mmCIF file of C-alpha atoms and ligand atoms in Angstrom:
data_model
loop_
_atom_site.group_PDB
_atom_site.id
_atom_site.type_symbol
_atom_site.label_atom_id
_atom_site.label_comp_id
_atom_site.label_asym_id
_atom_site.label_seq_id
_atom_site.Cartn_x
_atom_site.Cartn_y
_atom_site.Cartn_z
ATOM 1 C CA MET A 395 75.026 70.831 93.790
ATOM 2 C CA HIS A 396 77.449 71.616 96.615
ATOM 3 C CA ARG A 397 76.073 70.188 99.854
ATOM 4 C CA GLU A 398 76.987 72.936 102.340
ATOM 5 C CA HIS A 399 76.552 75.937 100.067
ATOM 6 C CA PRO A 400 73.697 75.375 97.632
ATOM 7 C CA MET A 401 73.931 77.411 94.438
ATOM 8 C CA ALA A 402 71.329 79.923 93.394
ATOM 9 C CA VAL A 403 68.620 78.333 91.227
ATOM 10 C CA LEU A 404 69.384 78.747 87.522
ATOM 11 C CA PRO A 405 66.911 80.578 85.301
ATOM 12 C CA ALA A 406 65.221 78.470 82.596
ATOM 13 C CA GLY A 407 67.314 78.021 79.450
ATOM 14 C CA TYR A 408 70.656 78.134 81.231
ATOM 15 C CA GLU A 409 72.903 75.104 81.000
ATOM 16 C CA ALA A 410 75.661 74.464 83.525
ATOM 17 C CA ALA A 411 79.293 74.186 82.405
ATOM 18 C CA GLY A 412 82.367 74.382 84.704
ATOM 19 C CA ARG A 413 82.061 74.996 88.416
ATOM 20 C CA ALA A 414 84.275 75.317 91.485
ATOM 21 C CA THR A 415 84.101 76.313 95.134
ATOM 22 C CA ALA A 416 86.951 78.019 97.002
ATOM 23 C CA VAL A 417 87.507 79.186 100.565
ATOM 24 C CA ALA A 418 89.784 82.036 101.665
ATOM 25 C CA HIS A 419 90.477 83.845 104.922
ATOM 26 C CA PRO A 420 90.932 87.544 105.630
ATOM 27 C CA ASN A 421 94.368 88.987 106.329
ATOM 28 C CA ILE A 422 95.475 91.843 108.552
ATOM 29 C CA ALA A 423 98.350 93.984 107.322
ATOM 30 C CA LEU A 424 101.255 94.617 109.710
ATOM 31 C CA VAL A 425 102.762 96.969 107.133
ATOM 32 C CA LYS A 426 99.789 98.572 105.437
ATOM 33 C CA TYR A 427 98.692 99.012 101.857
ATOM 34 C CA TRP A 428 97.334 102.538 101.683
ATOM 35 C CA GLY A 429 97.401 104.310 98.328
ATOM 36 C CA LYS A 430 97.364 103.320 94.659
ATOM 37 C CA ARG A 431 99.635 104.460 91.865
ATOM 38 C CA ASP A 432 97.181 103.027 89.311
ATOM 39 C CA GLU A 433 93.475 102.879 90.198
ATOM 40 C CA GLY A 434 92.415 100.718 87.247
ATOM 41 C CA LEU A 435 94.986 97.959 87.704
ATOM 42 C CA ILE A 436 95.074 98.334 91.508
ATOM 43 C CA LEU A 437 98.812 98.928 91.696
ATOM 44 C CA PRO A 438 99.893 100.133 95.148
ATOM 45 C CA VAL A 439 102.320 102.928 95.992
ATOM 46 C CA THR A 440 104.084 100.789 98.604
ATOM 47 C CA SER A 441 104.622 97.105 99.303
ATOM 48 C CA SER A 442 102.737 95.649 102.264
ATOM 49 C CA LEU A 443 102.964 92.646 104.572
ATOM 50 C CA SER A 444 100.175 90.781 106.345
ATOM 51 C CA MET A 445 99.109 87.808 108.415
ATOM 52 C CA THR A 446 96.283 85.647 107.086
ATOM 53 C CA LEU A 447 93.822 84.712 109.845
ATOM 54 C CA ASP A 448 92.200 81.427 110.828
ATOM 55 C CA VAL A 449 88.772 83.052 111.406
ATOM 56 C CA PHE A 450 86.013 84.569 109.242
ATOM 57 C CA PRO A 451 86.448 82.499 106.048
ATOM 58 C CA THR A 452 84.602 83.337 102.838
ATOM 59 C CA THR A 453 83.323 80.422 100.746
ATOM 60 C CA THR A 454 82.525 81.195 97.128
ATOM 61 C CA SER A 455 81.081 78.982 94.413
ATOM 62 C CA VAL A 456 81.208 79.842 90.726
ATOM 63 C CA ARG A 457 79.146 77.951 88.202
ATOM 64 C CA LEU A 458 79.288 78.743 84.481
ATOM 65 C CA VAL A 459 76.132 78.855 82.448
ATOM 66 C CA ASP A 460 75.301 79.333 78.756
ATOM 67 C CA GLY A 461 73.285 82.316 77.707
ATOM 68 C CA SER A 462 73.674 86.021 77.334
ATOM 69 C CA GLY A 463 72.029 87.224 80.554
ATOM 70 C CA PRO A 464 73.896 89.020 83.320
ATOM 71 C CA ASP A 465 75.971 87.227 85.953
ATOM 72 C CA GLN A 466 73.885 86.154 88.918
ATOM 73 C CA VAL A 467 75.576 86.998 92.189
ATOM 74 C CA THR A 468 74.314 86.061 95.649
ATOM 75 C CA LEU A 469 76.081 87.424 98.748
ATOM 76 C CA ASN A 470 75.147 85.780 102.041
ATOM 77 C CA GLY A 471 71.922 84.544 100.489
ATOM 78 C CA ALA A 472 70.752 87.871 99.017
ATOM 79 C CA PRO A 473 71.137 89.054 95.399
ATOM 80 C CA ALA A 474 74.117 91.414 95.070
ATOM 81 C CA THR A 475 73.322 94.935 93.898
ATOM 82 C CA GLY A 476 75.027 98.288 93.336
ATOM 83 C CA GLU A 477 78.772 98.689 93.789
ATOM 84 C CA ALA A 478 79.317 95.129 95.085
ATOM 85 C CA LEU A 479 77.669 93.636 91.970
ATOM 86 C CA ARG A 480 79.544 96.037 89.682
ATOM 87 C CA ARG A 481 82.933 95.068 91.156
ATOM 88 C CA ILE A 482 82.219 91.329 90.954
ATOM 89 C CA THR A 483 80.920 91.548 87.376
ATOM 90 C CA ALA A 484 83.951 93.618 86.324
ATOM 91 C CA PHE A 485 86.173 90.976 87.914
ATOM 92 C CA LEU A 486 84.392 88.156 86.053
ATOM 93 C CA ASP A 487 84.739 90.159 82.812
ATOM 94 C CA LEU A 488 88.484 90.223 83.408
ATOM 95 C CA VAL A 489 88.578 86.442 83.903
ATOM 96 C CA ARG A 490 86.471 85.959 80.741
ATOM 97 C CA GLU A 491 88.776 88.226 78.767
ATOM 98 C CA ARG A 492 91.835 86.307 80.012
ATOM 99 C CA CYS A 493 90.499 82.883 79.051
ATOM 100 C CA GLY A 494 88.635 83.954 75.909
ATOM 101 C CA ARG A 495 85.319 82.507 77.086
ATOM 102 C CA ASP A 496 82.114 84.454 77.396
ATOM 103 C CA LEU A 497 80.010 82.156 79.576
ATOM 104 C CA ARG A 498 78.047 83.919 82.306
ATOM 105 C CA ALA A 499 78.581 82.948 85.930
ATOM 106 C CA VAL A 500 76.342 82.120 88.852
ATOM 107 C CA VAL A 501 78.231 83.160 91.981
ATOM 108 C CA ASP A 502 77.256 82.306 95.527
ATOM 109 C CA SER A 503 79.442 83.788 98.259
ATOM 110 C CA ARG A 504 79.121 83.267 102.007
ATOM 111 C CA ASN A 505 81.021 85.531 104.277
ATOM 112 C CA THR A 506 81.379 85.165 108.042
ATOM 113 C CA VAL A 507 82.952 88.546 108.765
ATOM 114 C CA PRO A 508 80.797 91.638 109.409
ATOM 115 C CA THR A 509 80.928 93.256 105.943
ATOM 116 C CA GLY A 510 82.158 96.846 105.843
ATOM 117 C CA ALA A 511 83.498 96.830 109.395
ATOM 118 C CA GLY A 512 87.147 97.341 108.522
ATOM 119 C CA LEU A 513 87.869 93.646 108.914
ATOM 120 C CA ALA A 514 88.884 93.124 105.313
ATOM 121 C CA SER A 515 85.949 91.107 103.947
ATOM 122 C CA SER A 516 86.995 92.185 100.443
ATOM 123 C CA ALA A 517 90.338 90.397 100.907
ATOM 124 C CA SER A 518 88.857 86.968 101.651
ATOM 125 C CA GLY A 519 86.010 87.656 99.205
ATOM 126 C CA PHE A 520 88.112 88.400 96.143
ATOM 127 C CA ALA A 521 90.742 85.754 96.984
ATOM 128 C CA ALA A 522 87.995 83.111 97.110
ATOM 129 C CA LEU A 523 86.301 84.487 93.980
ATOM 130 C CA ALA A 524 89.601 84.603 92.063
ATOM 131 C CA MET A 525 90.368 80.990 92.909
ATOM 132 C CA ALA A 526 86.852 79.678 92.220
ATOM 133 C CA ALA A 527 86.465 81.683 88.992
ATOM 134 C CA ALA A 528 89.934 80.686 87.722
ATOM 135 C CA ALA A 529 89.068 77.021 88.333
ATOM 136 C CA ALA A 530 85.557 77.249 86.864
ATOM 137 C CA TYR A 531 86.724 79.062 83.708
ATOM 138 C CA GLY A 532 89.820 76.863 83.414
ATOM 139 C CA LEU A 533 92.315 79.688 83.753
ATOM 140 C CA ASP A 534 95.761 78.197 84.221
ATOM 141 C CA CYS A 535 97.730 80.176 86.806
ATOM 142 C CA ASP A 536 100.287 79.565 89.526
ATOM 143 C CA ALA A 537 100.069 81.099 93.025
ATOM 144 C CA ALA A 538 101.662 84.391 91.918
ATOM 145 C CA GLY A 539 99.269 84.554 88.948
ATOM 146 C CA LEU A 540 96.305 83.936 91.232
ATOM 147 C CA SER A 541 97.539 86.647 93.594
ATOM 148 C CA ARG A 542 97.860 89.076 90.646
ATOM 149 C CA LEU A 543 94.321 88.198 89.577
ATOM 150 C CA ALA A 544 92.885 88.578 93.111
ATOM 151 C CA ARG A 545 94.614 91.981 93.309
ATOM 152 C CA ARG A 546 92.395 93.232 90.498
ATOM 153 C CA GLY A 547 89.323 92.643 92.674
ATOM 154 C CA SER A 548 90.734 94.248 95.809
ATOM 155 C CA GLY A 549 94.376 95.002 96.539
ATOM 156 C CA SER A 550 94.499 93.268 99.921
ATOM 157 C CA ALA A 551 93.024 90.086 98.354
ATOM 158 C CA SER A 552 96.391 89.475 96.667
ATOM 159 C CA ARG A 553 97.763 88.549 100.119
ATOM 160 C CA SER A 554 94.884 86.246 101.179
ATOM 161 C CA VAL A 555 95.910 83.762 98.482
ATOM 162 C CA PHE A 556 98.683 82.777 100.923
ATOM 163 C CA GLY A 557 98.532 81.422 104.458
ATOM 164 C CA GLY A 558 100.632 82.716 107.369
ATOM 165 C CA PHE A 559 102.580 85.848 106.501
ATOM 166 C CA ALA A 560 102.616 87.316 102.988
ATOM 167 C CA GLN A 561 104.250 90.274 101.310
ATOM 168 C CA TRP A 562 102.556 92.039 98.416
ATOM 169 C CA HIS A 563 105.265 93.497 96.193
ATOM 170 C CA ALA A 564 104.314 96.926 94.912
ATOM 171 C CA GLY A 565 106.147 96.128 91.688
ATOM 172 C CA THR A 566 107.415 98.710 89.251
ATOM 173 C CA GLY A 567 105.936 100.845 86.500
ATOM 174 C CA THR A 568 102.391 100.944 85.215
ATOM 175 C CA GLY A 569 100.427 99.118 82.503
ATOM 176 C CA PRO A 570 101.448 95.518 81.740
ATOM 177 C CA GLU A 571 104.828 95.935 83.489
ATOM 178 C CA GLY A 572 103.121 97.104 86.683
ATOM 179 C CA ASP A 573 100.516 94.351 86.480
ATOM 180 C CA GLU A 574 103.121 91.625 86.007
ATOM 181 C CA SER A 575 105.369 92.822 88.832
ATOM 182 C CA SER A 576 102.723 93.382 91.515
ATOM 183 C CA TYR A 577 101.736 90.219 93.412
ATOM 184 C CA ALA A 578 102.098 88.656 96.843
ATOM 185 C CA GLU A 579 104.195 85.765 98.058
ATOM 186 C CA ALA A 580 104.574 83.884 101.318
ATOM 187 C CA VAL A 581 107.059 85.143 103.911
ATOM 188 C CA PRO A 582 108.552 82.583 106.291
ATOM 189 C CA ALA A 583 108.202 83.376 110.010
ATOM 190 C CA ALA A 584 108.509 79.934 111.549
ATOM 191 C CA ARG A 585 109.747 81.085 114.950
ATOM 192 C CA LEU A 586 106.892 83.444 115.683
ATOM 193 C CA ASP A 587 104.058 81.984 117.788
ATOM 194 C CA VAL A 588 101.543 84.821 117.634
ATOM 195 C CA ALA A 589 97.873 85.568 118.006
ATOM 196 C CA LEU A 590 95.773 88.528 116.964
ATOM 197 C CA VAL A 591 93.126 89.575 119.474
ATOM 198 C CA ILE A 592 90.349 91.226 117.481
ATOM 199 C CA ALA A 593 88.190 93.793 119.252
ATOM 200 C CA VAL A 594 85.099 94.545 117.184
ATOM 201 C CA VAL A 595 83.951 97.757 118.860
ATOM 202 C CA ASN A 596 81.549 98.609 116.039
ATOM 203 C CA ALA A 597 80.346 96.050 113.476
ATOM 204 C CA GLY A 598 78.320 98.526 111.400
ATOM 205 C CA PRO A 599 79.279 99.630 107.886
ATOM 206 C CA LYS A 600 81.762 102.490 107.658
ATOM 207 C CA ALA A 601 80.895 106.018 106.560
ATOM 208 C CA VAL A 602 83.707 106.277 103.989
ATOM 209 C CA SER A 603 84.846 103.226 101.989
ATOM 210 C CA SER A 604 88.546 102.358 102.220
ATOM 211 C CA ARG A 605 88.784 102.849 98.458
ATOM 212 C CA GLU A 606 87.533 106.426 98.672
ATOM 213 C CA ALA A 607 89.538 107.192 101.831
ATOM 214 C CA MET A 608 92.715 105.895 100.222
ATOM 215 C CA ARG A 609 92.173 107.987 97.111
ATOM 216 C CA ARG A 610 91.451 111.128 99.119
ATOM 217 C CA THR A 611 94.545 110.568 101.262
ATOM 218 C CA VAL A 612 96.870 110.183 98.273
ATOM 219 C CA ASP A 613 95.338 113.207 96.545
ATOM 220 C CA THR A 614 95.164 115.634 99.470
ATOM 221 C CA SER A 615 97.134 114.585 102.552
ATOM 222 C CA PRO A 616 100.467 116.391 103.078
ATOM 223 C CA LEU A 617 101.504 113.475 105.300
ATOM 224 C CA TYR A 618 101.035 110.822 102.621
ATOM 225 C CA GLY A 619 104.469 111.107 100.972
ATOM 226 C CA PRO A 620 106.411 110.931 104.260
ATOM 227 C CA TRP A 621 104.339 107.942 105.444
ATOM 228 C CA ALA A 622 104.914 106.079 102.159
ATOM 229 C CA ALA A 623 108.664 106.727 102.450
ATOM 230 C CA SER A 624 108.814 105.504 106.057
ATOM 231 C CA SER A 625 106.648 102.503 105.174
ATOM 232 C CA ARG A 626 109.433 101.275 102.893
ATOM 233 C CA ASP A 627 111.780 101.264 105.900
ATOM 234 C CA ASP A 628 109.084 99.610 108.026
ATOM 235 C CA LEU A 629 108.833 96.797 105.502
ATOM 236 C CA ALA A 630 112.591 96.129 105.495
ATOM 237 C CA ASP A 631 112.660 96.237 109.326
ATOM 238 C CA MET A 632 109.593 93.968 109.475
ATOM 239 C CA ARG A 633 111.171 91.353 107.213
ATOM 240 C CA ALA A 634 114.254 91.283 109.421
ATOM 241 C CA ALA A 635 112.172 91.088 112.632
ATOM 242 C CA LEU A 636 110.148 88.172 111.220
ATOM 243 C CA VAL A 637 113.316 86.283 110.337
ATOM 244 C CA ARG A 638 114.591 86.820 113.921
ATOM 245 C CA GLY A 639 111.189 85.794 115.328
ATOM 246 C CA ASP A 640 111.268 89.041 117.333
ATOM 247 C CA LEU A 641 107.673 89.743 118.401
ATOM 248 C CA ARG A 642 108.507 93.035 120.137
ATOM 249 C CA ALA A 643 110.063 94.439 116.982
ATOM 250 C CA VAL A 644 107.267 93.054 114.771
ATOM 251 C CA GLY A 645 104.683 94.649 117.070
ATOM 252 C CA GLU A 646 106.424 98.015 117.335
ATOM 253 C CA ILE A 647 106.808 98.276 113.568
ATOM 254 C CA ALA A 648 103.184 97.225 112.950
ATOM 255 C CA GLU A 649 101.884 99.741 115.484
ATOM 256 C CA ARG A 650 103.884 102.692 114.188
ATOM 257 C CA ASN A 651 102.975 101.850 110.597
ATOM 258 C CA ALA A 652 99.228 101.677 111.370
ATOM 259 C CA LEU A 653 99.180 104.839 113.493
ATOM 260 C CA GLY A 654 101.099 106.604 110.732
ATOM 261 C CA MET A 655 98.533 105.456 108.163
ATOM 262 C CA HIS A 656 95.725 106.883 110.307
ATOM 263 C CA ALA A 657 97.700 110.122 110.658
ATOM 264 C CA THR A 658 97.772 110.443 106.846
ATOM 265 C CA MET A 659 93.972 110.147 106.777
ATOM 266 C CA LEU A 660 93.458 112.641 109.592
ATOM 267 C CA ALA A 661 95.474 115.117 107.532
ATOM 268 C CA ALA A 662 93.443 114.469 104.349
ATOM 269 C CA ARG A 663 91.070 117.189 103.135
ATOM 270 C CA PRO A 664 88.390 116.618 104.219
ATOM 271 C CA ALA A 665 89.748 114.451 107.032
ATOM 272 C CA VAL A 666 88.904 110.756 107.305
ATOM 273 C CA ARG A 667 88.665 109.551 110.893
ATOM 274 C CA TYR A 668 87.864 105.905 111.516
ATOM 275 C CA LEU A 669 89.013 105.768 115.128
ATOM 276 C CA SER A 670 86.195 106.119 117.665
ATOM 277 C CA PRO A 671 86.230 106.742 121.446
ATOM 278 C CA ALA A 672 85.984 102.953 121.985
ATOM 279 C CA THR A 673 89.044 102.489 119.758
ATOM 280 C CA VAL A 674 91.064 104.899 121.875
ATOM 281 C CA THR A 675 89.937 103.175 125.095
ATOM 282 C CA VAL A 676 91.292 99.882 123.738
ATOM 283 C CA LEU A 677 94.550 101.561 122.678
ATOM 284 C CA ASP A 678 94.967 102.893 126.237
ATOM 285 C CA ARG A 679 94.381 99.442 127.670
ATOM 286 C CA VAL A 680 97.017 97.915 125.389
ATOM 287 C CA SER A 681 99.522 100.599 126.482
ATOM 288 C CA GLU A 682 98.797 99.644 130.107
ATOM 289 C CA LEU A 683 99.360 95.982 129.329
ATOM 290 C CA ARG A 684 102.710 96.883 127.830
ATOM 291 C CA GLU A 685 103.682 98.886 130.891
ATOM 292 C CA ARG A 686 103.027 95.707 132.864
ATOM 293 C CA GLY A 687 105.447 93.799 130.623
ATOM 294 C CA VAL A 688 102.975 92.109 128.225
ATOM 295 C CA ALA A 689 104.141 92.247 124.597
ATOM 296 C CA ALA A 690 100.938 93.545 122.966
ATOM 297 C CA TYR A 691 100.743 95.895 119.969
ATOM 298 C CA VAL A 692 97.833 97.388 118.066
ATOM 299 C CA THR A 693 96.923 97.766 114.441
ATOM 300 C CA MET A 694 93.766 99.275 112.904
ATOM 301 C CA ASP A 695 92.450 99.309 109.354
ATOM 302 C CA ALA A 696 89.750 101.369 107.666
ATOM 303 C CA GLY A 697 87.414 101.157 110.635
ATOM 304 C CA PRO A 698 87.228 101.603 114.419
ATOM 305 C CA ASN A 699 88.106 98.005 115.323
ATOM 306 C CA VAL A 700 91.415 97.137 116.951
ATOM 307 C CA LYS A 701 93.587 94.087 116.381
ATOM 308 C CA VAL A 702 96.152 93.351 119.076
ATOM 309 C CA LEU A 703 99.233 91.331 118.186
ATOM 310 C CA CYS A 704 100.652 89.270 121.054
ATOM 311 C CA HIS A 705 102.206 85.919 122.010
ATOM 312 C CA ARG A 706 99.750 83.094 121.530
ATOM 313 C CA ALA A 707 100.330 82.038 125.156
ATOM 314 C CA GLN A 708 99.188 85.480 126.385
ATOM 315 C CA ALA A 709 96.238 85.881 124.004
ATOM 316 C CA GLU A 710 93.560 85.010 126.584
ATOM 317 C CA GLN A 711 95.020 87.472 129.081
ATOM 318 C CA VAL A 712 95.075 90.197 126.416
ATOM 319 C CA ALA A 713 91.540 89.307 125.291
ATOM 320 C CA ARG A 714 90.268 89.606 128.904
ATOM 321 C CA ALA A 715 91.832 93.043 129.295
ATOM 322 C CA VAL A 716 90.434 94.233 125.964
ATOM 323 C CA ARG A 717 86.975 92.853 126.792
ATOM 324 C CA GLU A 718 86.949 94.880 130.029
ATOM 325 C CA ALA A 719 87.978 97.983 128.100
ATOM 326 C CA ALA A 720 85.273 97.549 125.427
ATOM 327 C CA PRO A 721 82.335 95.959 127.273
ATOM 328 C CA GLY A 722 79.809 96.434 124.431
ATOM 329 C CA GLY A 723 82.049 94.920 121.775
ATOM 330 C CA THR A 724 82.986 91.437 120.610
ATOM 331 C CA VAL A 725 86.496 90.178 121.267
ATOM 332 C CA LEU A 726 87.935 87.048 119.717
ATOM 333 C CA VAL A 727 91.331 85.458 119.311
ATOM 334 C CA ALA A 728 92.676 84.589 115.850
ATOM 335 C CA GLY A 729 95.857 82.823 114.828
ATOM 336 C CA PRO A 730 97.729 82.553 111.547
ATOM 337 C CA GLY A 731 95.449 80.863 109.015
ATOM 338 C CA PRO A 732 95.688 78.929 105.744
ATOM 339 C CA GLY A 733 95.890 80.172 102.179
ATOM 340 C CA ALA A 734 93.019 80.035 99.704
ATOM 341 C CA ARG A 735 92.047 76.550 98.572
ATOM 342 C CA LEU A 736 89.541 74.770 96.381
ATOM 343 C CA LEU A 737 86.931 72.566 97.994
ATOM 344 C CA GLY A 738 85.966 69.214 96.563
ATOM 345 C CA GLU A 739 82.334 68.297 95.948
ATOM 346 C CA ASP A 740 82.108 66.952 99.497
ATOM 347 C CA GLY A 741 83.441 70.195 101.006
HETATM 348 C C1 DP6 B 44 93.426 99.580 105.456
HETATM 349 O O1 DP6 B 44 92.267 96.124 99.678
HETATM 350 O O2 DP6 B 44 90.100 96.996 100.642
HETATM 351 O O3 DP6 B 44 92.945 97.299 105.044
HETATM 352 O O4 DP6 B 44 92.321 97.755 96.704
HETATM 353 O O5 DP6 B 44 90.686 99.611 96.970
HETATM 354 O O6 DP6 B 44 89.927 97.238 97.228
HETATM 355 P P1 DP6 B 44 91.059 98.235 97.383
HETATM 356 O O7 DP6 B 44 91.360 98.370 98.945
HETATM 357 P P2 DP6 B 44 91.456 97.290 100.105
HETATM 358 O O8 DP6 B 44 92.264 98.175 101.176
HETATM 359 C C2 DP6 B 44 92.749 97.654 102.357
HETATM 360 C C3 DP6 B 44 93.355 98.738 103.145
HETATM 361 C C4 DP6 B 44 93.721 98.378 104.578
HETATM 362 C C5 DP6 B 44 95.201 98.064 104.701
HETATM 363 C C6 DP6 B 44 95.668 96.721 104.197
HETATM 364 O O9 DP6 B 44 94.912 95.741 104.187
HETATM 365 O O10 DP6 B 44 96.850 96.652 103.820
#
């Protein structure tokens, strides 16, 4: 039994086989993934680029057991139900199909991010599950293969396999060609010493899931096509800015890409609006900081929370300003974090 994260108790008659524990961190996209060209395989319309964080890790254990019962999944100590259980079971089915084994799994996942708050808990969750399940079932895959596998759980999870900055290639085509060509890889950005100030202005679950909002945007928003086209340019500009270590350019591109993504949702029918009054107050404060010469740039995902990209040396100053602007919220400073990894028996 793993010391820090005890497994769920096995029902009588089950016999343990392989097991593994993995940890992964969330990532925040600077060029967003918003829209699928294939829902089943989770193939995106555009490529995206993110920074993996050093906060809010997810630790997931997978233990294989004999028997024909259902998978047993525990999330933060409580049995998983509904959509969460369905997605995890479907993911395990995929792993079983790949390795030709039909053993059931006992999964225990511990998440430190407020689930459903637009802080990408599905990214760290499926990256950790992909790594732990691949190890427990003995699936042989390299980093790109693991990223491809994690993608099938949640698109953004493909990027959390890697530490620092990562680009998820949209790939080409559909079916097996699309699947093979769509994975993330690490992007070097050695000269960039950045922090992400995270302002959690509302930690509650969101009204519309990102999956549903994304689908509705692609299907109904007249702004979706133009955003996707400009996102391709944003990605090329972002790659170049990262190579130069140019924080101002990185921040400007990230901010315009995120605001554009939210514009596509506002134009969806019916509209999806994640940004709240508190979000806008934080955005105003970041604009003020910039007017005073501080390089600080915002990005927002499928929720009201704001992440502010800035120099690491100015992160505390930015965090103070954001805290004043959102007194009821929680503000913390994150840096670039590590890729997914397996834990030994001693953690
Ligand atoms: C706004 O990866 O959660 O955070 O593939 O449907 O599981 P599914 O979506 P998910 O979407 C993340 C969207 C985003 C932008 C991003 O992370 O790139």
